[in-house]
Tab-separated table of C-alpha atoms and ligand atoms in Angstrom:
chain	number	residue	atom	x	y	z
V	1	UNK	CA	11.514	-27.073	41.543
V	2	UNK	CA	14.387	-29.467	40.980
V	3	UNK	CA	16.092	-29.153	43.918
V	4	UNK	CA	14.071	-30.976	46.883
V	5	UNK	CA	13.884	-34.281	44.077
V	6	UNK	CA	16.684	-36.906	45.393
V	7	UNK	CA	19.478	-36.635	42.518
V	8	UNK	CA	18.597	-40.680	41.622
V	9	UNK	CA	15.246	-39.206	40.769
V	10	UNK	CA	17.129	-36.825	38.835
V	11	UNK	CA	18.513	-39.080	36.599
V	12	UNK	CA	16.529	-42.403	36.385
V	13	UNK	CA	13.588	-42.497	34.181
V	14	UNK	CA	10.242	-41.833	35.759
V	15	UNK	CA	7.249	-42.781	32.793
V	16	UNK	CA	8.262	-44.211	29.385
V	17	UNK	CA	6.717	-40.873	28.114
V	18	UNK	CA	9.395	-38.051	29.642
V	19	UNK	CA	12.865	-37.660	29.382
V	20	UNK	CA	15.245	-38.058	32.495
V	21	UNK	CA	14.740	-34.584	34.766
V	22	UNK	CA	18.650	-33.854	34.144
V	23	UNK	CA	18.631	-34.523	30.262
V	24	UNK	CA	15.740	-31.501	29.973
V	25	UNK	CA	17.822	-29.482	32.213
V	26	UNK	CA	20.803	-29.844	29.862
V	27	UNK	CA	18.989	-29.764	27.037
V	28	UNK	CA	17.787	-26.348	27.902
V	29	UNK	CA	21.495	-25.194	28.202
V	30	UNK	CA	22.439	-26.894	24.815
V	31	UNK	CA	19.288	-25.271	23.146
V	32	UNK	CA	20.731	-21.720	24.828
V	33	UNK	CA	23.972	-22.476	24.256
V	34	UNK	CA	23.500	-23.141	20.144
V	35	UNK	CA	21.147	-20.183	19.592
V	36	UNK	CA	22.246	-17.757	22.262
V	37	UNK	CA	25.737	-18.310	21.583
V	38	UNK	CA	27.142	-20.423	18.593
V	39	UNK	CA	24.475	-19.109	15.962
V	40	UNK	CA	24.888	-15.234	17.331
V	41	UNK	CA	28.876	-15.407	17.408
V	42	UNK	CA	30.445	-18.103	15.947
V	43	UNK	CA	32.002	-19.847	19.122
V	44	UNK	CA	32.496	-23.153	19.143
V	45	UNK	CA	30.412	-25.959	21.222
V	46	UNK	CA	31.014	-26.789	25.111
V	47	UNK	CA	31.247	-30.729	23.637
V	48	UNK	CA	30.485	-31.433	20.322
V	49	UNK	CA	28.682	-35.167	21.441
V	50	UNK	CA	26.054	-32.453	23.190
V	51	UNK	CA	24.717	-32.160	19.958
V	52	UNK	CA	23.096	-35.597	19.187
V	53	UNK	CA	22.849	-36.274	23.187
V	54	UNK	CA	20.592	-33.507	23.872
V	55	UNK	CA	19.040	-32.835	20.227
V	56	UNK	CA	15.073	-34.172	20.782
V	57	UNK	CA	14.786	-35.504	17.143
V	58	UNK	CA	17.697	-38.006	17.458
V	59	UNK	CA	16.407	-39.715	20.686
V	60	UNK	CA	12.665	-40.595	21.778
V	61	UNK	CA	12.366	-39.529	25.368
V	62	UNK	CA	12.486	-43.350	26.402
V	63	UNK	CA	15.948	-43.408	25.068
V	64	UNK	CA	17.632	-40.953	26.896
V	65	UNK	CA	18.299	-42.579	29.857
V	66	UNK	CA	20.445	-44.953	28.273
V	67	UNK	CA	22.850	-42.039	26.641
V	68	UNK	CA	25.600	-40.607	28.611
V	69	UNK	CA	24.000	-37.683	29.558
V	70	UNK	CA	25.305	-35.203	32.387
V	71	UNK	CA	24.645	-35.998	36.248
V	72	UNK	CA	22.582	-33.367	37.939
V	73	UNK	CA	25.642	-31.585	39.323
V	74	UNK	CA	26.718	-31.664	35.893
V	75	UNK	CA	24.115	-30.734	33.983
V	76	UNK	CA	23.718	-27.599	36.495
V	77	UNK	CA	27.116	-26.881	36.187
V	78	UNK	CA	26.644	-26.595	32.054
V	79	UNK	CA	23.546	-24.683	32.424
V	80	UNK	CA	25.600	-22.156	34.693
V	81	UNK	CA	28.617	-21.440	32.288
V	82	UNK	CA	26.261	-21.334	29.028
V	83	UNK	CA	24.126	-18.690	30.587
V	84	UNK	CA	27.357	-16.734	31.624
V	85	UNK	CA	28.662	-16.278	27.867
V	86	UNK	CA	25.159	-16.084	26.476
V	87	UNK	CA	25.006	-12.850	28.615
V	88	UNK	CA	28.589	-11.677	27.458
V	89	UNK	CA	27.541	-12.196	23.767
V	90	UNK	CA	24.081	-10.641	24.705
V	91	UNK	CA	25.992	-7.393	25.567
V	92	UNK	CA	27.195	-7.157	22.269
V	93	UNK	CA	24.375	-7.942	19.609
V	94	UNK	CA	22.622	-5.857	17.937
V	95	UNK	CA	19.013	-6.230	18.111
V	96	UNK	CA	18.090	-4.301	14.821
V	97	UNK	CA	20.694	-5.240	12.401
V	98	UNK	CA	18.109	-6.249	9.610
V	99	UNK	CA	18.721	-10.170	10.976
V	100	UNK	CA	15.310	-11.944	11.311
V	101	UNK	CA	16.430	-13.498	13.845
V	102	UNK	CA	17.364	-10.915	16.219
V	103	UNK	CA	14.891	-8.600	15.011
V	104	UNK	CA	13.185	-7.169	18.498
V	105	UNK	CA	15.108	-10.498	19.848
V	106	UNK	CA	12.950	-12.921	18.497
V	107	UNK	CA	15.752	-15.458	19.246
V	108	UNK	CA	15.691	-14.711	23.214
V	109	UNK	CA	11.947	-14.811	23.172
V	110	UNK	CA	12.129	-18.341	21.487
V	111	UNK	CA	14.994	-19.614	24.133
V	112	UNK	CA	13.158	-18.330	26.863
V	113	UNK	CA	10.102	-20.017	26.201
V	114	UNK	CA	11.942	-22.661	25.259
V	115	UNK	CA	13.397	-23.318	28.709
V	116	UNK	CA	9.647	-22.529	30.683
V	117	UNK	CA	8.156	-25.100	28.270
V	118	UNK	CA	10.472	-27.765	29.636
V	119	UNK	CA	10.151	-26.409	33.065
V	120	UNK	CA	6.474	-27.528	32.878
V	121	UNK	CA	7.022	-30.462	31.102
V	122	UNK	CA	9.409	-31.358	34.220
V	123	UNK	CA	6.868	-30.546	36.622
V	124	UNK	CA	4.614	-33.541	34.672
V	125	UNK	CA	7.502	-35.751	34.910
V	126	UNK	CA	7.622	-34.948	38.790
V	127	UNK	CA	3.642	-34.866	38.950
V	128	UNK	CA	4.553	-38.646	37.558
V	129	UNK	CA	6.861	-39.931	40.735
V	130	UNK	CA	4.379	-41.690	42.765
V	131	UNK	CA	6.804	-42.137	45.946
V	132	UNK	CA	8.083	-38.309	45.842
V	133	UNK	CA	6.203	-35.737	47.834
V	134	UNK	CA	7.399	-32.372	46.578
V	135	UNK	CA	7.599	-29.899	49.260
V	136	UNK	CA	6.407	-26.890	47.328
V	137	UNK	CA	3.209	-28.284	45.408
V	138	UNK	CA	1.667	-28.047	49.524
V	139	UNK	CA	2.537	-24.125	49.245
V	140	UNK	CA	-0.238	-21.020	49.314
V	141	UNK	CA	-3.457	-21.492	49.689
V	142	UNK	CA	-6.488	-22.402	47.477
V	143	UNK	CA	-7.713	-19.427	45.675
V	144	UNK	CA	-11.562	-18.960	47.072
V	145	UNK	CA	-14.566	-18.981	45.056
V	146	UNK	CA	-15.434	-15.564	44.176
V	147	UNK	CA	-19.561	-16.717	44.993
V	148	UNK	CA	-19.443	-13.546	47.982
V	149	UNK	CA	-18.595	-10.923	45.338
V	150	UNK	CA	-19.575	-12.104	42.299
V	151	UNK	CA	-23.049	-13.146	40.301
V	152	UNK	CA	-23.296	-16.702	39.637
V	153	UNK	CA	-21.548	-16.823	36.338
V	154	UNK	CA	-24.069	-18.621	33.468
V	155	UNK	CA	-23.133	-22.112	32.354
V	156	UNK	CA	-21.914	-20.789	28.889
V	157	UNK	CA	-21.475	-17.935	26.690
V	158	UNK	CA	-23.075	-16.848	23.113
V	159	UNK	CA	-19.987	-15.638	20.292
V	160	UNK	CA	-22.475	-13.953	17.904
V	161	UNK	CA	-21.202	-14.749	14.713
V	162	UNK	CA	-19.091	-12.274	12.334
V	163	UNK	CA	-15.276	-12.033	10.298
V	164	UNK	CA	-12.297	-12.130	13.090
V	165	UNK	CA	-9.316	-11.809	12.720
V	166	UNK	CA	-6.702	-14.620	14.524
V	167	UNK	CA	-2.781	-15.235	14.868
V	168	UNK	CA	-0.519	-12.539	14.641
V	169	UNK	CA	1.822	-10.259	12.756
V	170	UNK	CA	2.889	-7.646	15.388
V	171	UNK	CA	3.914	-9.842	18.270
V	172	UNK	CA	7.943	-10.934	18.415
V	173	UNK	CA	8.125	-13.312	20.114
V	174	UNK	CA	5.213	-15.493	18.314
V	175	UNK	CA	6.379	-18.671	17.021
V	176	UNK	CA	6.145	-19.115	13.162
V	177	UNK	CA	2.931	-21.424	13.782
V	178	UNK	CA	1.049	-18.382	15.383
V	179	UNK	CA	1.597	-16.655	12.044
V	180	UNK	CA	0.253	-14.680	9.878
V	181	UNK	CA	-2.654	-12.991	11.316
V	182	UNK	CA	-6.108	-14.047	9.029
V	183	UNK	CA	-9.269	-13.200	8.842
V	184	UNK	CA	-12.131	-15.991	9.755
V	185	UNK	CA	-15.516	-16.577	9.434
V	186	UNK	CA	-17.357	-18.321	11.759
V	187	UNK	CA	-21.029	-19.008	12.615
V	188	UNK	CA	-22.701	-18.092	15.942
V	189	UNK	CA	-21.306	-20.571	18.243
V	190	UNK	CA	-21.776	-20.912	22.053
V	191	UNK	CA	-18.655	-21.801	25.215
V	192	UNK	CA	-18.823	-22.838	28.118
V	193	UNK	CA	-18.128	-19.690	30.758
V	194	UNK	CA	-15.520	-22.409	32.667
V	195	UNK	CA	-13.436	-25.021	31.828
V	196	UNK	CA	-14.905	-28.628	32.587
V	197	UNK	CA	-14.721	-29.332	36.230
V	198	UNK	CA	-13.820	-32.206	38.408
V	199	UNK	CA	-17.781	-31.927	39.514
V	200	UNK	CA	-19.155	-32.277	36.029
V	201	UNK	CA	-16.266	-35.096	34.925
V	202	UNK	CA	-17.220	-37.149	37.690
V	203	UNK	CA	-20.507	-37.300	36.400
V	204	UNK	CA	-19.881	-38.618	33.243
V	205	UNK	CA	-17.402	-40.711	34.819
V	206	UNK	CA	-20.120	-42.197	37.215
V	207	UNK	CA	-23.241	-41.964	34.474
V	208	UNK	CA	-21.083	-44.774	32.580
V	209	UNK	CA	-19.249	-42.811	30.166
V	210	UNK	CA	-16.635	-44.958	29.687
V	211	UNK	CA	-18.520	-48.082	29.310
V	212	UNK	CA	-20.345	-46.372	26.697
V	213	UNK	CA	-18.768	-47.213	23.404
V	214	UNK	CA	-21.377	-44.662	21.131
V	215	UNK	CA	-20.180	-41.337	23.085
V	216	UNK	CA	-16.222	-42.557	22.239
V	217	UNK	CA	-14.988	-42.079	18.127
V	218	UNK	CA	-13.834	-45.455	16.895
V	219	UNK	CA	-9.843	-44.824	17.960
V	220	UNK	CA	-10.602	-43.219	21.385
V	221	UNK	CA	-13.035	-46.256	21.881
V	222	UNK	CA	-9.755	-48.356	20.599
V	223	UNK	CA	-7.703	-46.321	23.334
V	224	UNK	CA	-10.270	-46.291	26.050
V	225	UNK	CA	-9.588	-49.891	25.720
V	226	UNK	CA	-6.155	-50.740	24.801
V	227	UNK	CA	-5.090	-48.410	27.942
V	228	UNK	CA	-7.705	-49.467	30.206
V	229	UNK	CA	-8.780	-46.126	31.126
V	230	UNK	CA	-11.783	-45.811	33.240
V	231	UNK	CA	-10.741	-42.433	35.046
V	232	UNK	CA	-8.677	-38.966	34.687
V	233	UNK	CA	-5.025	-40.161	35.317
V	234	UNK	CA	-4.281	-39.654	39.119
V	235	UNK	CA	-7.801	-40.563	40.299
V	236	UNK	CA	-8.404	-43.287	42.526
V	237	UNK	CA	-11.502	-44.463	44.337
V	238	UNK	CA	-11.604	-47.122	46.944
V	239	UNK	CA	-14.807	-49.368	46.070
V	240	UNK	CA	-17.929	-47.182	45.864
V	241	UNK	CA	-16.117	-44.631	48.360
V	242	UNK	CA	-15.787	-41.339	47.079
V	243	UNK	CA	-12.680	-40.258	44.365
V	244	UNK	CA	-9.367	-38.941	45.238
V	245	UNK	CA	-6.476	-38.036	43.272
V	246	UNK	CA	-2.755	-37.713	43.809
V	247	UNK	CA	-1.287	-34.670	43.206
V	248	UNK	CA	2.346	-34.090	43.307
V	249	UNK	CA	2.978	-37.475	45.677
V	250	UNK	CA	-0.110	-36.770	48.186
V	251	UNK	CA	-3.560	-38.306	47.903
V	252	UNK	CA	-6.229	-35.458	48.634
V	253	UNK	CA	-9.686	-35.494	48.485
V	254	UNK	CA	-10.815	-34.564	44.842
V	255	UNK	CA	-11.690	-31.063	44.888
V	256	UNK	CA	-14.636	-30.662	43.194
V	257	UNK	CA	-14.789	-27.003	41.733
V	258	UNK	CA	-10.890	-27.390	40.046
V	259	UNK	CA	-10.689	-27.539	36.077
V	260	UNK	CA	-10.497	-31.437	35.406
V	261	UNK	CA	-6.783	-32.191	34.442
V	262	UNK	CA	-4.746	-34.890	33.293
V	263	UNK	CA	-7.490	-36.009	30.449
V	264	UNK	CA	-6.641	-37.391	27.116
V	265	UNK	CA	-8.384	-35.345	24.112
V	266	UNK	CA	-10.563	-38.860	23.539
V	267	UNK	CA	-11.985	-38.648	26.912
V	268	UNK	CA	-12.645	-34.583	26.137
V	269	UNK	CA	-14.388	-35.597	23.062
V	270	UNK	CA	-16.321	-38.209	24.839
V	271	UNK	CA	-17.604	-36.847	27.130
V	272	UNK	CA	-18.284	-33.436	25.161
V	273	UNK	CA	-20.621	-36.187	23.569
V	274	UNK	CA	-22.073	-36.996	26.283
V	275	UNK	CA	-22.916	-33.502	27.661
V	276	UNK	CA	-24.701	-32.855	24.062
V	277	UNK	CA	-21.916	-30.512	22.952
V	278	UNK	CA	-18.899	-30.502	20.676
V	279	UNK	CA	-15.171	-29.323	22.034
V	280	UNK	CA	-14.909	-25.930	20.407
V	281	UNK	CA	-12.482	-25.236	17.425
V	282	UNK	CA	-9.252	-23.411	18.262
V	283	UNK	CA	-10.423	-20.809	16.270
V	284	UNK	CA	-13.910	-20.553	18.164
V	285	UNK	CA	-11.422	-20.701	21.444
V	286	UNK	CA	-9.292	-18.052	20.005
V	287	UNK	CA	-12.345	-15.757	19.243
V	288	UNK	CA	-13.488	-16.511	22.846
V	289	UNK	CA	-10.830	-15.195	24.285
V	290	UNK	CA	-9.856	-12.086	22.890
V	291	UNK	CA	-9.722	-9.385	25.574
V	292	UNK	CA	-8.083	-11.777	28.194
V	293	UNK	CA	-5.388	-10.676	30.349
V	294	UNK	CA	-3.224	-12.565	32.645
V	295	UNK	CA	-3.012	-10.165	35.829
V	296	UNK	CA	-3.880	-12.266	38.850
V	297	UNK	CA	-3.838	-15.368	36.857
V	298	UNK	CA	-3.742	-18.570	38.602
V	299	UNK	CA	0.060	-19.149	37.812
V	300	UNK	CA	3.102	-21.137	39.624
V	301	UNK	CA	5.234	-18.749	38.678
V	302	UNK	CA	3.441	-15.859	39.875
V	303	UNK	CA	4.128	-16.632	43.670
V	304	UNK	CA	3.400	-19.226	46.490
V	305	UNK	CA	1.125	-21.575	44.156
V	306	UNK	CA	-0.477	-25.220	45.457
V	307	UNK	CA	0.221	-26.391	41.891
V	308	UNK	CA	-3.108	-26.857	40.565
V	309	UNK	CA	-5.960	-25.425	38.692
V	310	UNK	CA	-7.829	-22.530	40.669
V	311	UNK	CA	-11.435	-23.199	41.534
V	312	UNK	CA	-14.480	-22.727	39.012
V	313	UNK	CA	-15.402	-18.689	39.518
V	314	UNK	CA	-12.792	-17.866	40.962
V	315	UNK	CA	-10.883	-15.745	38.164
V	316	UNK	CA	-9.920	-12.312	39.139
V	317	UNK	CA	-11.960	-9.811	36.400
V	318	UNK	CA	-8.555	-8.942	34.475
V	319	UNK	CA	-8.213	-12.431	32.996
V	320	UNK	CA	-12.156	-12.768	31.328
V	321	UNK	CA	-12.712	-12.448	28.278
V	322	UNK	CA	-14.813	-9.441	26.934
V	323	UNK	CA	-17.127	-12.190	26.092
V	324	UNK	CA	-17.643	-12.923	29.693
V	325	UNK	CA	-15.541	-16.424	29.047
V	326	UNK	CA	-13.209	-16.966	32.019
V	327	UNK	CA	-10.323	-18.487	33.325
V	328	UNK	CA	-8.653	-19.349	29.453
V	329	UNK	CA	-5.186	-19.140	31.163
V	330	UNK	CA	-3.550	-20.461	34.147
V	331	UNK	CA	-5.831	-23.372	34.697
V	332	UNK	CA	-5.318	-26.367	32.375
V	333	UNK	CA	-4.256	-26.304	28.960
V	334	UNK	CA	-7.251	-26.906	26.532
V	335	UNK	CA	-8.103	-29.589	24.083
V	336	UNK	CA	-9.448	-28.516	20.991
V	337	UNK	CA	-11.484	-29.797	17.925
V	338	UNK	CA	-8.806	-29.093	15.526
V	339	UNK	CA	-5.536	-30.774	13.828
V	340	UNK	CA	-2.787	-29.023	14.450
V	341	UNK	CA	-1.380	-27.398	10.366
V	342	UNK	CA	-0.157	-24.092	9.484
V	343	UNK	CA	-1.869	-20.933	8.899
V	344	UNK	CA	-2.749	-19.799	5.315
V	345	UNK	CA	0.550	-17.979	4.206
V	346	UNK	CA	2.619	-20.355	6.827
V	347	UNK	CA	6.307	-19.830	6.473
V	348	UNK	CA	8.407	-21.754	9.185
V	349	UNK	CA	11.042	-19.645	10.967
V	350	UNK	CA	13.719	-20.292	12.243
V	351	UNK	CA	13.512	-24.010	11.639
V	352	UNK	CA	11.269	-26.444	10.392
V	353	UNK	CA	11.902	-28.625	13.305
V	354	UNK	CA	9.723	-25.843	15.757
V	355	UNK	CA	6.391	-26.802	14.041
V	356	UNK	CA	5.868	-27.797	10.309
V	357	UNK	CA	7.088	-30.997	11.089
V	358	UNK	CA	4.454	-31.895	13.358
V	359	UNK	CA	1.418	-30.566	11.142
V	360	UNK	CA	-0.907	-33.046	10.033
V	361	UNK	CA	-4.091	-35.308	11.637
V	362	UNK	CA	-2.049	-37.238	14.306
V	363	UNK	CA	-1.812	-33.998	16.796
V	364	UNK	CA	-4.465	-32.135	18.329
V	365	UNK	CA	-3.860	-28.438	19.504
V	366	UNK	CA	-4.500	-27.427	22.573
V	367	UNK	CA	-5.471	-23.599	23.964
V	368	UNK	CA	-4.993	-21.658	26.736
V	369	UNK	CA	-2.052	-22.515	29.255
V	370	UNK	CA	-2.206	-24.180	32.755
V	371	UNK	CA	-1.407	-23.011	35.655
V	372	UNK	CA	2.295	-24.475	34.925
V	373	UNK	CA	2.563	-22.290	32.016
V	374	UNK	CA	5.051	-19.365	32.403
V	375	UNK	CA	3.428	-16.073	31.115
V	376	UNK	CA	6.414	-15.463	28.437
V	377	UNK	CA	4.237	-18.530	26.633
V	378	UNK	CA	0.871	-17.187	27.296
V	379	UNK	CA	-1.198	-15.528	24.876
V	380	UNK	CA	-4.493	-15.686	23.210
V	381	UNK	CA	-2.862	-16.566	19.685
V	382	UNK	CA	-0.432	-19.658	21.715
V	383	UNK	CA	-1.046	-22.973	20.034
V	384	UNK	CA	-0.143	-25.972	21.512
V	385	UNK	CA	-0.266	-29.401	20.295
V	386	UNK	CA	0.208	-32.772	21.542
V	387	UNK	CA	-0.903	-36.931	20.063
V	388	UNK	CA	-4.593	-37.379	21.416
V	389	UNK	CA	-3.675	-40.093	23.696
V	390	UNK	CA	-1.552	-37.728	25.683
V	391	UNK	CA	-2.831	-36.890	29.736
V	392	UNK	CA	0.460	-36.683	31.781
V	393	UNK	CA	0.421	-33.032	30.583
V	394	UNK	CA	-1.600	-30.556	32.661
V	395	UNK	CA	-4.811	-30.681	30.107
V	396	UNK	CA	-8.227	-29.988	30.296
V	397	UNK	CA	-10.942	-28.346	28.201
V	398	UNK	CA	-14.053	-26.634	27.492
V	399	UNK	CA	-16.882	-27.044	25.654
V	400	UNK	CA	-18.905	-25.344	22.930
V	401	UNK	CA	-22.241	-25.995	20.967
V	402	UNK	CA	-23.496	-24.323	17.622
V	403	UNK	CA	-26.271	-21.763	18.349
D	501	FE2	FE1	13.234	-28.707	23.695
């Protein structure tokens, strides 16, 4: 993925909002290289400057750029030797030595999701270069509409309502913020059977939604307007022509039947308004998608991929829901109702830096994955959270309505 970009590319800055593409790719290696290798045997750092360079809580992305990070050969050349005596210590750990940390290697689940996360939030930094076509995103085909062999699916889905239990105990590699598993109550509540597409957006987009300052809440109204926004980001429209979008450096027609993408949770809310519904709770999205697999899921990483969302319908039967929801993975990532906090009996593991410290009103989670989401971080109990402004990310959503 990093390879066709022009090294410059590599190291300038591309948006305020990301970090330089070669500080994530050394920060991956310093992340490895501290867990994977200093914590599990004692040996000492690479460069001790590494630490505050590449540590994400001493520098805001838009910093970065001005530290003296590593060049891309450089940074690929760190990456390379870390990974060589992470596997050397890897060959002599033992995974059940009563350590939390290693317990059914927790710690190489967290390092590897660690590095996909940034891997997708490098693709958003490339999806970001306006004068950078990237070779691959023109790869495989668009997945067809499964209309031949398939009913027409219904607009939503009834959840009759009942005591579920969410999060998890049992799985290892589950970040502390995923944990414990609880028991919930909710009312009968109805989904939509697809994510929001680029069809329905357009329609609120079109009816006036934005001009409309009763659909918006008071600081998405505040946002709308501070930032101007009066479309998805990456949609364009030449006078009363119709809308295109620019994905990955190209302009293409907008295509119609994809999951709407690169929308901030205000607009979600909005236009959830709008349609007469509500976004769902991430409990209500959790519920939804119990029984979900991932086999023929819409992912990049899965094989040739046109990086983008797959078209409404067309989710192979694996991946719904035993609710009849589909496509909850491997689309867009989804905005939710709820503030991101901890989980009744929250303990954070194995520092507070992974999530506590971002609990509270200001983020929003989000469910689900997108189609830039690497399966090792997909799973129904995944939370994901991000400030509500937020749209370079590959986000969409759903909605639901109370029955
Ligand atoms: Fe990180």
């Amino acid at each position: 993925m990093l390879d066709p970009v022009p090294f410059p590319d590599q190291l300038r800055q591309v948006s305020e909002l990301m970090s330089p593409l070669c500080w994530d790719l050394a920060h991956i290696g310093h992340y490895e290289e501290l867990w994977l290798v200093r914590t599990l045997s004692g040996a000492s750092p690479t460069n001790i400057a590494y630490d505050d360079i590449y540590d994400a809580f001493k520098h805001p992305r838009r910093e970065r750029v001005s530290l003296p990070i590593l060049d891309p050969a450089g940074a690929r050349e760190f990456v390379a030797d870390v990974r060589g005596r992470a596997l050397a210590v890897l060959d002599e750990v033992s995974l059940d030595a009563g350590d939390p940390l290693l317990a059914g290697g927790f710690v190489y689940g967290m390092v590897v999701q660690h590095e996909h996360q940034h891997d997708e939030t490098m693709l958003a930094t490339v999806q970001l270069m306006d004068d950078f076509a990237h070779p691959a995103a023109d790869g495989g085909p668009a997945t067809p509409r499964r209309e031949a062999d398939a009913p027409r699916l219904p607009a939503d889905v009834l959840i009759p309502g009942g005591t579920f239990t969410v999060g998890v105990d049992d799985d290892v590699w589950a970040y502390d913020n995923e944990r414990p598993a609880h028991d919930v109550t909710l009312a009968s509540f109805r989904i939509d059977t697809v994510p929001v597409t680029n069809r329905a957006y357009r329609e609120f987009v079109e009816a006036g939604g934005y001009e409309d300052g009763r659909l918006w809440t008071d600081a998405g109204w505040a946002w709308r307007e501070e930032a101007g926004l009066v479309a998805p980001q990456f949609w364009r429209r030449e006078g009363e022509g119709a809308w295109s979008r620019r994905r990955f450096g190209r302009e293409e027609d907008l295509p119609l039947d994809e999951a709407v993408q690169h929308v901030c949770w205000y607009e979600a809310d909005a236009y959830a308004r709008w349609s007469g519904a509500r976004l769902p709770t991430e409990t209500e999205w959790e519920v939804a998608a119990a029984g979900a697999a991932l086999d023929g899921a819409n992912l990049w990483h899965a094989g040739p991929h046109r990086w983008a969302p797959s078209p409404a319908g067309s989710a192979p039967p694996a991946t719904v829901s035993k609710w009849g929801v589909h496509q909850l993975f491997g689309d867009v990532w989804e905005w939710t109702a709820t503030d991101f906090g901890g989980y009744p009996g929250f303990g954070a593991f194995p520092y507070r830096e992974y999530s506590e410290v971002f609990f509270g009103p200001e983020y929003k989670v989000l469910r689900g994955g997108s189609w830039a989401t690497h399966p090792a971080a997909l799973r129904t109990s995944f939370r994901n959270w991000d400030f509500p402004i937020r749209r370079q990310i590959f986000s969409g959503f759903r909605c639901a309505r109370d029955a």
